[in-house]
Amino acid sequence: MSRINLTSLRKMKAEQNKIAVLTAYDASFSHVLEQAGIDIILVGDSLGMVIQGQESTLPVSVEDMVYHTRNVVRGSEKAFVIADMPFMSYANPDQAIMNAARLMAEGGAQMVKLEGGAIVVDTVKQLVERGIPVCAHLGLLPQSVHRLGGYRVQGRDDEHAQQLINDAKILQDAGADILVLECVPADLGARVTKAVDIPVIGIGAGNDCDGQVLVLYDMLGITPGKRPRFSHDFLADAGAIPAAIANYVQDVKSGAFPSAEQQY
Ligand code: KIV
């Protein structure tokens, strides 16, 4: 069975078919996600918080990411697998190339994801020139949580909103093939999605994005603490994990998720 690829994902955007994405960190969940028809599995560095119990994603290592990516890839056959590049593993282009190569060659990822706007443009260009597909990540950047002063909605004022749209365009021009957009007002999510040709996957970025992603343990309602407003406990409704994940995929595809209460 061949995996979903960038051509099929671009076609989904062009044909306005929503892209369903969830995080996973092991082979068993990867298999369940795939059975439910997930398009993309993101091996997020959120594993630092939901698997390792850390306070942020910052302590996650390249080694951790390679290990979890390898397990996710083993559990799936069809989904497109993206692996996060952890904090400071892409501080310069050379370091980024070495670490991204590990995530792809040892982990088996089809794409790597890194956080940031103009500051990472050179790195994105160099990764893409070497044949490494890149997913950009804008809006709330969890690896910059201490600079941002917490996990807050981004792009609320005109200046920051415009900056974010400009960043999305320059990242696309640098060669990024997918953009994750986290925690921005829904109208800004819609503007960014319209401004670029690459698929925009939202998390707390409103219903008009080309697809949606959630942290798996948030949507199963098992992450300790308060659930983010943009998430929903699908397990509470469905009563079983495979049904919860199937409902999520269906709700993303139909546009039922996110609803008005799950947007900013
Ligand atoms: O690490 C992660 O799970 C992510 C999502 C929040 C998009 O980057």
Coordinates of C-alpha atoms and ligand atoms in Angstrom, one line a residue:
M1 CA 0.0 0.0 0.0
S2 CA 1.5 3.4 -0.9
R3 CA 1.4 6.3 1.5
I4 CA -0.5 9.5 1.1
N5 CA 1.9 12.0 -0.4
L6 CA 2.3 15.7 -1.0
T7 CA 0.6 15.6 -4.4
S8 CA -2.5 14.0 -2.9
L9 CA -2.5 16.5 0.0
R10 CA -2.2 19.5 -2.4
K11 CA -5.0 18.0 -4.5
M12 CA -7.2 17.8 -1.3
K13 CA -6.7 21.6 -0.7
A14 CA -7.5 22.4 -4.4
E15 CA -10.6 20.3 -4.2
Q16 CA -11.6 21.6 -0.8
N17 CA -11.4 18.2 0.8
K18 CA -10.5 18.6 4.5
I19 CA -7.3 17.0 5.8
A20 CA -7.6 15.1 9.1
V21 CA -4.5 15.1 11.2
L22 CA -3.7 13.8 14.8
T23 CA -0.6 13.3 16.8
A24 CA 0.6 9.8 17.7
Y25 CA 3.7 8.6 19.4
D26 CA 3.6 4.8 19.2
A27 CA 2.7 1.9 16.8
S28 CA -0.6 0.9 18.4
F29 CA -2.2 4.3 18.2
S30 CA -0.7 4.9 14.8
H31 CA -2.5 1.7 13.6
V32 CA -5.8 2.8 15.2
L33 CA -5.5 6.3 13.6
E34 CA -4.9 4.7 10.2
Q35 CA -7.9 2.4 10.5
A36 CA -10.0 5.5 11.2
G37 CA -8.8 7.0 7.9
I38 CA -6.5 9.7 9.2
D39 CA -4.5 11.5 6.4
I40 CA -1.5 12.7 8.3
I41 CA 0.1 11.5 11.6
L42 CA 2.2 14.1 13.4
V43 CA 4.8 12.8 15.7
G44 CA 4.7 16.0 17.8
D45 CA 7.2 17.2 20.3
S46 CA 4.1 17.5 22.5
L47 CA 5.3 14.0 23.5
G48 CA 7.5 15.9 26.0
M49 CA 4.3 16.9 27.8
V50 CA 1.8 14.1 27.2
I51 CA 4.3 11.1 27.2
Q52 CA 7.2 12.3 29.4
G53 CA 5.2 14.5 31.8
Q54 CA 7.5 17.5 31.2
E55 CA 6.2 21.1 31.7
S56 CA 6.9 22.1 28.1
T57 CA 8.2 20.6 24.8
L58 CA 11.7 22.1 25.4
P59 CA 13.5 19.1 27.0
V60 CA 12.6 16.7 24.0
S61 CA 15.7 15.4 22.2
V62 CA 16.3 14.4 18.6
E63 CA 16.9 10.8 20.0
D64 CA 13.4 10.9 21.5
M65 CA 11.9 12.0 18.2
V66 CA 13.7 9.4 16.2
Y67 CA 12.5 6.7 18.6
H68 CA 8.8 7.7 18.6
T69 CA 8.8 8.4 14.8
R70 CA 10.2 4.9 14.1
N71 CA 7.4 3.4 16.2
V72 CA 4.7 5.4 14.5
V73 CA 5.9 4.6 11.0
R74 CA 6.0 0.9 11.9
G75 CA 2.3 1.0 13.0
S76 CA 1.1 2.7 9.8
E77 CA 1.1 2.0 6.0
K78 CA -0.9 4.7 4.4
A79 CA -0.8 7.9 6.5
F80 CA 1.7 10.6 5.7
V81 CA 4.0 10.9 8.7
I82 CA 5.5 14.2 9.9
A83 CA 8.1 14.4 12.6
D84 CA 8.7 17.5 14.8
M85 CA 12.2 18.9 15.0
P86 CA 12.8 19.5 18.7
F87 CA 13.9 22.8 20.4
M88 CA 17.3 24.0 19.2
S89 CA 17.8 21.0 16.8
Y90 CA 17.6 23.5 13.9
A91 CA 19.4 26.5 15.3
N92 CA 21.4 26.8 12.1
P93 CA 20.9 25.2 8.6
D94 CA 23.8 22.6 8.9
Q95 CA 22.5 21.3 12.3
A96 CA 19.0 21.2 10.8
I97 CA 20.1 19.1 7.8
M98 CA 21.9 16.6 10.1
N99 CA 18.9 16.2 12.5
A100 CA 16.2 16.2 9.8
A101 CA 18.2 13.5 8.0
R102 CA 18.1 11.4 11.1
L103 CA 14.3 11.8 11.5
M104 CA 13.9 10.7 7.9
A105 CA 16.6 8.0 7.5
E106 CA 16.4 6.4 11.0
G107 CA 12.8 7.4 12.0
G108 CA 11.2 7.0 8.5
A109 CA 9.4 10.3 8.5
Q110 CA 8.1 11.7 5.2
M111 CA 8.5 15.3 6.3
V112 CA 9.9 17.4 9.2
K113 CA 8.2 20.2 11.0
L114 CA 9.9 23.3 12.5
E115 CA 8.5 26.4 14.3
G116 CA 9.1 30.0 13.3
G117 CA 8.7 32.7 10.6
A118 CA 11.4 34.7 8.8
I119 CA 14.1 33.4 11.2
V120 CA 13.9 29.9 9.8
V121 CA 13.6 30.8 6.1
D122 CA 17.2 30.0 5.2
T123 CA 17.0 26.7 7.0
V124 CA 13.8 25.8 5.2
K125 CA 15.4 26.6 1.8
Q126 CA 18.4 24.5 2.6
L127 CA 16.4 21.5 3.8
V128 CA 14.2 21.6 0.7
E129 CA 17.2 21.9 -1.6
R130 CA 18.5 18.7 -0.1
G131 CA 15.2 16.9 -0.8
I132 CA 13.8 17.2 2.8
P133 CA 10.1 18.2 2.8
V134 CA 9.3 20.8 5.4
C135 CA 6.1 21.7 7.3
A136 CA 6.3 25.2 8.8
H137 CA 4.5 26.1 12.1
L138 CA 3.2 29.6 12.8
G139 CA 1.0 31.3 15.4
L140 CA 1.5 30.0 18.9
L141 CA 5.0 28.4 18.9
P142 CA 5.2 26.1 21.9
Q143 CA 9.0 26.0 21.7
S144 CA 8.9 29.8 22.4
V145 CA 6.5 29.6 25.3
H146 CA 8.7 31.5 27.7
R147 CA 9.2 34.4 25.2
L148 CA 5.5 34.4 24.5
G149 CA 4.6 34.5 28.2
G150 CA 2.4 31.4 28.1
Y151 CA 0.1 29.5 25.7
R152 CA -1.9 32.4 24.3
V153 CA -3.9 33.3 21.2
Q154 CA -1.6 35.0 18.6
G155 CA -2.2 37.5 15.9
R156 CA -5.0 39.4 17.6
D157 CA -4.0 42.9 16.4
D158 CA -3.6 44.0 12.8
E159 CA 0.2 44.3 12.8
H160 CA 0.8 40.8 14.1
A161 CA -1.9 39.4 11.9
Q162 CA -0.3 40.9 8.8
Q163 CA 3.1 39.7 10.0
L164 CA 1.8 36.2 10.2
I165 CA 0.3 36.3 6.7
N166 CA 3.7 37.6 5.3
D167 CA 5.6 34.9 7.2
A168 CA 3.2 32.2 5.7
K169 CA 4.0 33.5 2.2
I170 CA 7.8 33.7 2.6
L171 CA 7.8 30.2 4.1
Q172 CA 5.8 28.9 1.1
D173 CA 8.3 30.7 -1.2
A174 CA 11.2 29.1 0.7
G175 CA 9.7 25.7 -0.2
A176 CA 7.6 24.7 2.8
D177 CA 4.9 22.3 1.6
I178 CA 2.5 22.4 4.6
L179 CA 1.8 25.0 7.3
V180 CA 0.5 24.2 10.8
L181 CA -1.2 27.3 12.2
E182 CA -1.8 27.3 16.0
C183 CA -4.1 29.3 18.2
V184 CA -5.1 32.4 16.1
P185 CA -8.5 34.0 15.6
A186 CA -10.7 32.1 13.1
D187 CA -10.8 35.0 10.6
L188 CA -7.0 35.1 10.6
G189 CA -6.9 31.4 10.0
A190 CA -9.1 31.9 7.0
R191 CA -7.0 34.8 5.6
V192 CA -3.8 32.7 5.9
T193 CA -5.4 29.7 4.3
K194 CA -6.5 31.9 1.3
A195 CA -3.1 33.6 1.1
V196 CA -1.1 30.5 0.3
D197 CA -1.4 27.5 -2.1
I198 CA 0.0 25.0 0.4
P199 CA -2.3 23.1 2.8
V200 CA -2.8 24.9 6.1
I201 CA -3.6 22.6 9.0
G202 CA -5.1 24.5 11.9
I203 CA -5.1 23.8 15.7
G204 CA -7.3 26.4 17.3
A205 CA -7.2 28.4 14.0
G206 CA -10.8 28.1 13.0
N207 CA -12.9 26.1 10.6
D208 CA -11.7 27.6 7.3
C209 CA -8.2 26.0 7.4
D210 CA -7.6 23.2 4.9
G211 CA -7.4 20.6 7.7
Q212 CA -7.3 20.2 11.5
V213 CA -4.9 18.7 13.9
L214 CA -5.2 17.9 17.6
V215 CA -3.0 16.4 20.2
L216 CA -4.3 12.8 20.5
Y217 CA -4.4 12.8 24.3
D218 CA -6.3 16.1 24.4
M219 CA -9.1 14.7 22.1
L220 CA -9.3 11.6 24.2
G221 CA -9.7 13.7 27.3
I222 CA -6.8 12.1 29.1
T223 CA -4.3 15.1 29.2
P224 CA -4.1 16.2 32.8
G225 CA -5.3 19.8 33.6
K226 CA -7.6 22.1 31.7
R227 CA -8.4 21.1 28.1
P228 CA -7.7 23.9 25.6
R229 CA -10.8 25.6 24.3
F230 CA -10.1 24.5 20.7
S231 CA -10.1 20.8 21.6
H232 CA -13.0 18.4 22.3
D233 CA -13.3 15.2 24.3
F234 CA -14.3 12.8 21.5
L235 CA -13.9 9.7 23.8
A236 CA -16.5 11.0 26.2
D237 CA -19.0 11.1 23.4
A238 CA -18.0 7.8 21.7
G239 CA -17.2 5.6 24.6
A240 CA -14.3 3.7 22.8
I241 CA -11.0 4.9 21.4
P242 CA -11.5 3.6 17.8
A243 CA -15.0 5.2 17.6
A244 CA -13.7 8.5 19.1
I245 CA -11.0 8.7 16.4
A246 CA -13.3 7.8 13.6
N247 CA -15.8 10.5 14.8
Y248 CA -13.0 13.0 14.8
V249 CA -12.0 12.2 11.2
Q250 CA -15.6 12.3 10.1
D251 CA -16.2 15.7 11.9
V252 CA -13.1 17.2 10.4
K253 CA -14.0 16.0 6.9
S254 CA -17.6 17.2 7.2
G255 CA -16.6 20.6 8.7
A256 CA -18.5 19.9 11.9
F257 CA -15.2 20.2 13.9
P258 CA -14.2 22.8 15.0
S259 CA -17.6 24.3 15.9
A260 CA -18.0 28.0 16.9
E261 CA -17.3 27.2 20.6
Q262 CA -13.9 25.7 19.6
Q263 CA -12.6 28.8 17.8
Y264 CA -11.3 32.2 18.8
Ligands
KIV1 O1 3.8 18.9 19.0 C1 2.7 18.9 18.6 O2 1.8 18.1 18.9 C2 2.3 20.0 17.6 C3 0.8 20.2 17.5 C4 0.4 21.1 18.6 C5 0.5 20.9 16.2 O3 3.1 20.7 17.1

